[in-house]
CSV table of C-alpha atoms in Angstrom, one decimal:
chain,number,residue,atom,x,y,z
A,650,MET,CA,-56.0,-30.5,58.6
A,651,THR,CA,-59.2,-29.0,58.3
A,652,GLU,CA,-59.7,-25.4,59.4
A,653,THR,CA,-62.6,-26.0,62.1
A,654,HIS,CA,-62.5,-23.2,64.7
A,655,GLN,CA,-65.5,-21.1,64.8
A,656,ILE,CA,-64.7,-17.5,64.3
A,657,THR,CA,-65.8,-14.1,65.0
A,658,THR,CA,-65.1,-11.3,62.5
A,659,GLU,CA,-65.0,-7.5,63.0
A,660,HIS,CA,-64.2,-4.2,61.2
A,661,ILE,CA,-62.3,-2.0,63.7
A,662,HIS,CA,-60.1,1.0,64.0
A,663,ILE,CA,-56.8,1.1,65.6
A,664,PRO,CA,-54.8,4.1,66.8
A,665,VAL,CA,-51.6,4.9,65.1
A,666,GLU,CA,-49.0,7.0,66.8
A,667,GLU,CA,-46.7,8.9,64.6
A,668,GLU,CA,-44.5,12.0,64.3
A,669,SER,CA,-47.5,14.0,62.8
A,670,GLY,CA,-49.8,13.0,65.4
A,671,ALA,CA,-52.2,10.1,66.2
A,672,SER,CA,-54.6,8.6,63.5
A,673,ALA,CA,-57.1,6.0,63.2
A,674,MET,CA,-56.4,3.0,61.1
A,675,GLY,CA,-59.1,0.6,59.6
A,676,ALA,CA,-58.6,-3.0,60.0
A,677,TYR,CA,-60.3,-6.5,59.5
A,678,LEU,CA,-60.2,-8.7,62.5
A,679,ALA,CA,-61.1,-12.4,63.0
A,680,TYR,CA,-60.4,-14.7,65.9
A,681,PRO,CA,-61.5,-18.2,67.1
A,682,GLN,CA,-64.3,-18.1,69.5
A,683,ASP,CA,-63.1,-21.1,71.5
A,684,LEU,CA,-59.5,-19.8,72.4
A,685,GLU,CA,-58.0,-17.3,74.7
A,686,ASN,CA,-54.8,-15.5,74.3
A,687,ALA,CA,-54.3,-17.3,70.9
A,688,PRO,CA,-51.2,-16.2,68.8
A,689,GLY,CA,-51.6,-13.2,66.4
A,690,VAL,CA,-51.1,-13.0,62.7
A,691,ILE,CA,-50.8,-9.7,60.9
A,692,VAL,CA,-51.9,-9.9,57.1
A,693,GLY,CA,-50.4,-7.4,54.6
A,694,PHE,CA,-52.5,-6.9,51.6
A,695,GLU,CA,-51.7,-6.9,48.0
A,696,LEU,CA,-51.6,-3.8,45.7
A,697,PHE,CA,-55.4,-3.6,45.7
A,698,GLY,CA,-56.2,-2.9,49.3
A,699,LEU,CA,-58.2,-4.7,51.9
A,700,THR,CA,-60.4,-6.8,49.4
A,701,ALA,CA,-62.6,-9.7,50.1
A,702,TYR,CA,-59.9,-11.8,48.9
A,703,VAL,CA,-57.6,-10.6,51.8
A,704,ARG,CA,-60.4,-10.8,54.2
A,705,THR,CA,-60.9,-14.5,53.4
A,706,LEU,CA,-57.2,-15.3,53.9
A,707,VAL,CA,-57.6,-13.5,57.6
A,708,ASP,CA,-60.7,-15.8,58.1
A,709,ARG,CA,-58.6,-19.1,57.2
A,710,LEU,CA,-56.0,-18.0,59.6
A,711,ALA,CA,-58.5,-17.5,62.3
A,712,GLN,CA,-60.0,-20.9,61.6
A,713,LEU,CA,-56.6,-22.4,62.2
A,714,GLY,CA,-56.6,-20.9,65.7
A,715,TYR,CA,-54.8,-17.5,65.4
A,716,VAL,CA,-56.1,-13.9,66.0
A,717,ALA,CA,-55.6,-12.5,62.5
A,718,LEU,CA,-55.6,-8.9,61.5
A,719,ALA,CA,-55.4,-7.1,58.1
A,720,PRO,CA,-54.4,-3.3,58.6
A,721,ASP,CA,-55.7,-0.9,56.1
A,722,PHE,CA,-52.1,0.6,55.0
A,723,TYR,CA,-54.1,2.9,52.7
A,724,HIS,CA,-55.9,4.7,55.3
A,725,ARG,CA,-54.0,7.9,55.2
A,726,SER,CA,-54.8,8.6,51.4
A,727,SER,CA,-57.9,6.3,50.6
A,728,PRO,CA,-59.2,4.6,53.6
A,729,GLY,CA,-61.4,1.5,52.8
A,730,VAL,CA,-60.5,1.3,49.1
A,731,GLU,CA,-61.0,-2.0,47.4
A,732,LEU,CA,-59.6,-2.1,43.9
A,733,GLU,CA,-60.3,-4.4,41.1
A,734,ALA,CA,-57.5,-6.4,39.7
A,735,THR,CA,-57.7,-4.5,36.3
A,736,ALA,CA,-55.4,-2.1,34.7
A,737,GLU,CA,-57.3,0.8,36.1
A,738,GLY,CA,-57.2,-0.8,39.7
A,739,ARG,CA,-53.5,-1.5,39.3
A,740,ALA,CA,-52.7,2.2,38.1
A,741,ARG,CA,-54.6,3.3,41.1
A,742,GLY,CA,-52.9,1.0,43.5
A,743,PHE,CA,-49.4,2.1,42.3
A,744,GLU,CA,-50.6,5.8,43.1
A,745,LEU,CA,-51.5,4.7,46.6
A,746,LEU,CA,-48.5,2.6,46.9
A,747,HIS,CA,-46.2,5.7,45.9
A,748,GLN,CA,-47.8,7.6,48.8
A,749,LEU,CA,-46.9,5.1,51.5
A,750,THR,CA,-43.6,5.6,53.2
A,751,ARG,CA,-41.4,3.2,55.0
A,752,GLN,CA,-42.0,4.8,58.2
A,753,GLN,CA,-45.8,5.0,57.8
A,754,ALA,CA,-45.9,1.3,57.3
A,755,LEU,CA,-43.8,0.5,60.3
A,756,HIS,CA,-46.1,2.7,62.4
A,757,ASP,CA,-49.0,0.7,61.1
A,758,VAL,CA,-47.5,-2.7,61.8
A,759,GLN,CA,-46.4,-1.6,65.2
A,760,ALA,CA,-50.0,-0.4,65.9
A,761,ALA,CA,-51.2,-3.8,64.8
A,762,ILE,CA,-48.6,-5.5,67.1
A,763,THR,CA,-49.7,-3.4,70.0
A,764,TYR,CA,-53.5,-4.1,69.6
A,765,LEU,CA,-52.9,-7.8,69.2
A,766,ARG,CA,-50.7,-7.9,72.5
A,767,THR,CA,-52.7,-5.5,74.6
A,768,LYS,CA,-56.4,-6.0,73.4
A,769,LYS,CA,-56.2,-9.7,72.3
A,770,LYS,CA,-53.5,-10.7,74.8
A,771,CYS,CA,-51.3,-12.5,72.1
A,772,THR,CA,-48.0,-13.3,73.5
A,773,ARG,CA,-46.6,-14.2,70.1
A,774,VAL,CA,-47.2,-12.4,66.9
A,775,GLY,CA,-46.2,-13.0,63.3
A,776,ILE,CA,-46.9,-11.6,59.9
A,777,MET,CA,-48.1,-12.7,56.5
A,778,GLY,CA,-48.0,-10.6,53.5
A,779,LEU,CA,-48.6,-11.1,49.6
A,780,SER,CA,-46.6,-8.9,47.0
A,781,VAL,CA,-46.8,-5.4,48.5
A,782,GLY,CA,-47.7,-6.9,51.6
A,783,GLY,CA,-44.9,-9.2,51.4
A,784,HIS,CA,-42.5,-6.4,51.0
A,785,ILE,CA,-44.1,-4.8,54.0
A,786,ALA,CA,-44.0,-8.1,56.1
A,787,TYR,CA,-40.2,-8.2,55.2
A,788,LEU,CA,-39.4,-4.7,56.2
A,789,ALA,CA,-41.2,-5.2,59.4
A,790,ALA,CA,-39.5,-8.3,60.5
A,791,THR,CA,-36.0,-6.4,60.1
A,792,GLN,CA,-37.5,-3.7,62.6
A,793,LEU,CA,-40.0,-4.9,64.8
A,794,ASP,CA,-40.7,-7.8,67.3
A,795,LEU,CA,-42.2,-10.4,65.1
A,796,GLN,CA,-41.5,-14.2,65.7
A,797,ALA,CA,-42.5,-15.5,62.3
A,798,THR,CA,-42.7,-13.9,58.9
A,799,VAL,CA,-44.2,-15.2,55.7
A,800,ALA,CA,-43.5,-13.2,52.4
A,801,PHE,CA,-45.4,-14.3,49.3
A,802,TYR,CA,-43.6,-13.0,46.2
A,803,PRO,CA,-42.5,-9.7,47.9
A,804,GLY,CA,-41.3,-7.3,45.1
A,805,TRP,CA,-38.6,-4.5,45.1
A,806,LEU,CA,-36.6,-5.9,48.0
A,807,PRO,CA,-33.3,-5.1,46.4
A,808,THR,CA,-34.2,-1.9,44.7
A,809,GLN,CA,-35.4,1.7,45.6
A,810,ASP,CA,-38.2,1.8,43.2
A,811,ILE,CA,-40.9,2.4,45.8
A,812,PRO,CA,-41.0,4.5,49.1
A,813,LEU,CA,-41.2,1.4,51.1
A,814,SER,CA,-37.6,0.7,49.9
A,815,ARG,CA,-36.1,4.0,50.6
A,816,PRO,CA,-33.7,5.6,51.6
A,817,THR,CA,-31.7,2.2,51.5
A,818,PRO,CA,-33.3,-1.0,50.0
A,819,THR,CA,-35.3,-3.0,52.3
A,820,LEU,CA,-33.0,-6.0,51.5
A,821,ALA,CA,-30.1,-4.1,53.2
A,822,LEU,CA,-31.9,-4.1,56.5
A,823,THR,CA,-32.0,-8.1,56.5
A,824,PRO,CA,-29.7,-8.4,59.4
A,825,GLY,CA,-32.4,-7.0,61.7
A,826,ILE,CA,-34.3,-10.3,61.3
A,827,ALA,CA,-31.3,-12.2,62.6
A,828,GLU,CA,-31.0,-9.8,65.5
A,829,ARG,CA,-34.6,-10.5,66.4
A,830,ASN,CA,-34.3,-14.1,66.0
A,831,GLY,CA,-37.2,-14.2,63.8
A,832,TYR,CA,-38.0,-17.0,61.1
A,833,LEU,CA,-38.7,-16.1,57.6
A,834,LEU,CA,-40.7,-18.2,54.9
A,835,LEU,CA,-40.3,-16.7,51.5
A,836,LEU,CA,-42.4,-18.1,48.7
A,837,VAL,CA,-41.6,-17.1,45.1
A,838,GLY,CA,-42.3,-18.2,41.6
A,839,GLU,CA,-39.4,-18.8,39.1
A,840,GLN,CA,-41.2,-17.1,36.4
A,841,ASP,CA,-42.1,-13.9,38.5
A,842,PRO,CA,-41.2,-11.0,36.4
A,843,LEU,CA,-41.2,-8.8,39.8
A,844,ILE,CA,-38.5,-10.9,41.3
A,845,PRO,CA,-36.1,-12.2,38.5
A,846,ALA,CA,-33.3,-14.7,39.2
A,847,GLU,CA,-30.6,-12.0,39.8
A,848,GLN,CA,-33.0,-10.6,42.4
A,849,ARG,CA,-33.7,-14.1,44.0
A,850,ASP,CA,-29.7,-14.5,44.1
A,851,LEU,CA,-29.3,-11.4,46.0
A,852,ILE,CA,-32.0,-12.2,48.4
A,853,ALA,CA,-30.5,-15.6,49.1
A,854,ARG,CA,-27.1,-14.5,49.5
A,855,GLU,CA,-28.2,-11.6,52.0
A,856,LEU,CA,-30.1,-14.0,54.1
A,857,ARG,CA,-27.2,-16.4,54.2
A,858,GLU,CA,-24.7,-13.8,55.2
A,859,SER,CA,-27.0,-12.1,58.0
A,860,GLY,CA,-27.6,-15.5,59.5
A,861,VAL,CA,-31.4,-15.4,59.2
A,862,ARG,CA,-33.2,-18.4,60.1
A,863,HIS,CA,-35.1,-18.9,57.0
A,864,GLU,CA,-36.6,-21.0,54.1
A,865,LEU,CA,-36.5,-19.8,50.4
A,866,VAL,CA,-38.9,-21.5,48.3
A,867,VAL,CA,-38.8,-21.1,44.4
A,868,TYR,CA,-41.4,-22.8,42.5
A,869,PRO,CA,-40.5,-23.8,39.0
A,870,ASP,CA,-42.7,-22.5,35.8
A,871,THR,CA,-44.7,-20.4,38.5
A,872,SER,CA,-45.4,-16.5,38.1
A,873,HIS,CA,-46.3,-13.8,40.4
A,874,ARG,CA,-49.7,-14.0,42.5
A,875,PHE,CA,-49.7,-17.8,42.3
A,876,PHE,CA,-51.9,-17.9,45.6
A,877,TYR,CA,-54.7,-15.8,44.2
A,878,GLU,CA,-57.5,-18.5,43.4
A,879,ALA,CA,-59.4,-16.1,40.8
A,880,GLY,CA,-56.1,-15.0,39.1
A,881,GLU,CA,-54.7,-16.2,35.8
A,882,SER,CA,-51.4,-17.2,37.5
A,883,PHE,CA,-53.1,-19.3,40.0
A,884,CYS,CA,-51.5,-22.7,40.4
A,885,GLN,CA,-53.5,-25.2,42.5
A,886,GLU,CA,-50.4,-27.5,43.5
A,887,VAL,CA,-48.3,-24.6,44.2
A,888,ALA,CA,-50.9,-23.0,46.2
A,889,VAL,CA,-51.7,-26.1,48.4
A,890,ASP,CA,-47.9,-26.6,49.1
A,891,ALA,CA,-47.4,-22.9,49.9
A,892,TRP,CA,-50.2,-23.1,52.3
A,893,ARG,CA,-48.9,-26.2,54.1
A,894,ARG,CA,-45.6,-24.5,54.5
A,895,VAL,CA,-47.3,-21.4,56.0
A,896,ARG,CA,-49.3,-23.6,58.4
A,897,GLU,CA,-46.1,-25.4,59.5
A,898,VAL,CA,-44.1,-22.3,60.2
A,899,LEU,CA,-46.9,-20.6,62.0
A,900,ALA,CA,-47.5,-23.7,64.1
A,901,THR,CA,-43.9,-24.1,64.9
A,902,GLU,CA,-42.7,-20.5,65.5
A,903,LEU,CA,-46.0,-19.1,67.1
A,904,ALA,CA,-48.7,-21.8,68.3
A,905,SER,CA,-45.9,-24.1,70.0
A,906,HIS,CA,-44.6,-21.5,72.2
A,907,GLY,CA,-45.9,-19.6,75.2
A,908,GLY,CA,-47.9,-20.4,78.3
A,909,ARG,CA,-50.9,-22.2,77.0
A,910,GLY,CA,-49.1,-24.1,74.3
A,911,TYR,CA,-51.9,-24.1,71.8
A,912,LEU,CA,-52.1,-27.1,69.5
A,913,ILE,CA,-52.8,-26.1,66.0
A,914,GLU,CA,-52.7,-29.3,64.0
A,915,THR,CA,-50.9,-29.4,60.5
A,916,PRO,CA,-49.2,-32.2,58.7
A,917,GLY,CA,-46.0,-33.0,60.4
A,918,VAL,CA,-46.7,-30.5,63.2
A,919,ASN,CA,-49.1,-32.4,65.5
A,920,GLU,CA,-47.8,-31.8,69.0
A,921,ARG,CA,-46.4,-28.9,71.1
A,922,ARG,CA,-42.7,-28.6,70.8
A,923,PRO,CA,-39.9,-26.1,71.6
A,924,PRO,CA,-38.7,-23.5,69.1
A,925,LYS,CA,-36.1,-24.5,66.5
A,926,ARG,CA,-32.5,-23.9,67.8
A,927,LEU,CA,-29.8,-24.2,65.2
A,928,THR,CA,-26.2,-24.1,65.7
A,929,GLN,CA,-24.3,-21.0,64.5
A,930,GLU,CA,-22.9,-23.1,61.6
A,931,LYS,CA,-26.2,-24.3,60.5
A,932,GLN,CA,-28.0,-21.1,61.1
A,933,ALA,CA,-27.4,-19.5,57.9
A,934,ALA,CA,-30.0,-20.8,55.3
A,935,HIS,CA,-32.7,-23.5,54.8
A,936,GLU,CA,-33.0,-23.0,50.9
A,937,VAL,CA,-35.5,-25.1,49.2
A,938,ARG,CA,-36.3,-25.5,45.4
A,939,ALA,CA,-39.7,-27.2,45.3
A,940,ARG,CA,-40.2,-28.9,42.0
A,941,HIS,CA,-43.6,-30.1,40.9
A,942,THR,CA,-42.4,-33.5,40.4
A,943,LEU,CA,-41.2,-33.7,44.1
A,944,LEU,CA,-44.2,-32.7,45.6
A,945,SER,CA,-46.9,-35.1,47.0
A,946,PHE,CA,-50.6,-34.1,46.9
């Protein structure tokens, strides 16, 4: 599959309604020029803000045929900030992260959903997030109307270490995903210090017991941030496999539904088809342990 749609990109502002009043949230938008009413995908950024890397991912999704939108979740405290992946940038990122509450993040995602549905006429909307954005994506899937969720290495799900995971751990909200019949793709590295084995076991058990339609992929000998090409933890084989899975999930859960039945070409997903319907007995878990020796590139 080559990403061939010509795209238009914009920096926009979206109104956010919350208890303290309305605010304007910056966002980066990209959409295919040759499609109308395409499915929408919200992109949750890493700790470092709405960086060029995140904008590149938005562009890639738009080239696949989606209306892709990355909100600036730091718009209340430091709008437009782009941090370097350095010790100083990480420290500043954690300062900003600890100023972002659960309710604020949900307001922001809801505003993005509303924009995509009303302004871009997206009938189906999903979300993809990385690290901090992965946590936000998981959280949003428990509370909001999202048909597909992709969470790359989301930290702090079973803990209360950050405001996003308070007053109760975000993992405890997992039944909300099943209640909305959303699909979750969770991609983590076996050596990720932010998501150790005991936390992965907790996440897997909660997904099973909650009856969430999901796939949990654990990549051996792989650390955090394996999808970031310029990072020291980047793994080409793992990144390629992860992107294939992302494309397949979005194509199945978003692009194969709705009025126009958009065709998004991906390996193994090359025709319009109805949503996956699992029996109650089979609904619980689709856990995959992907091993390099089993991957074909």
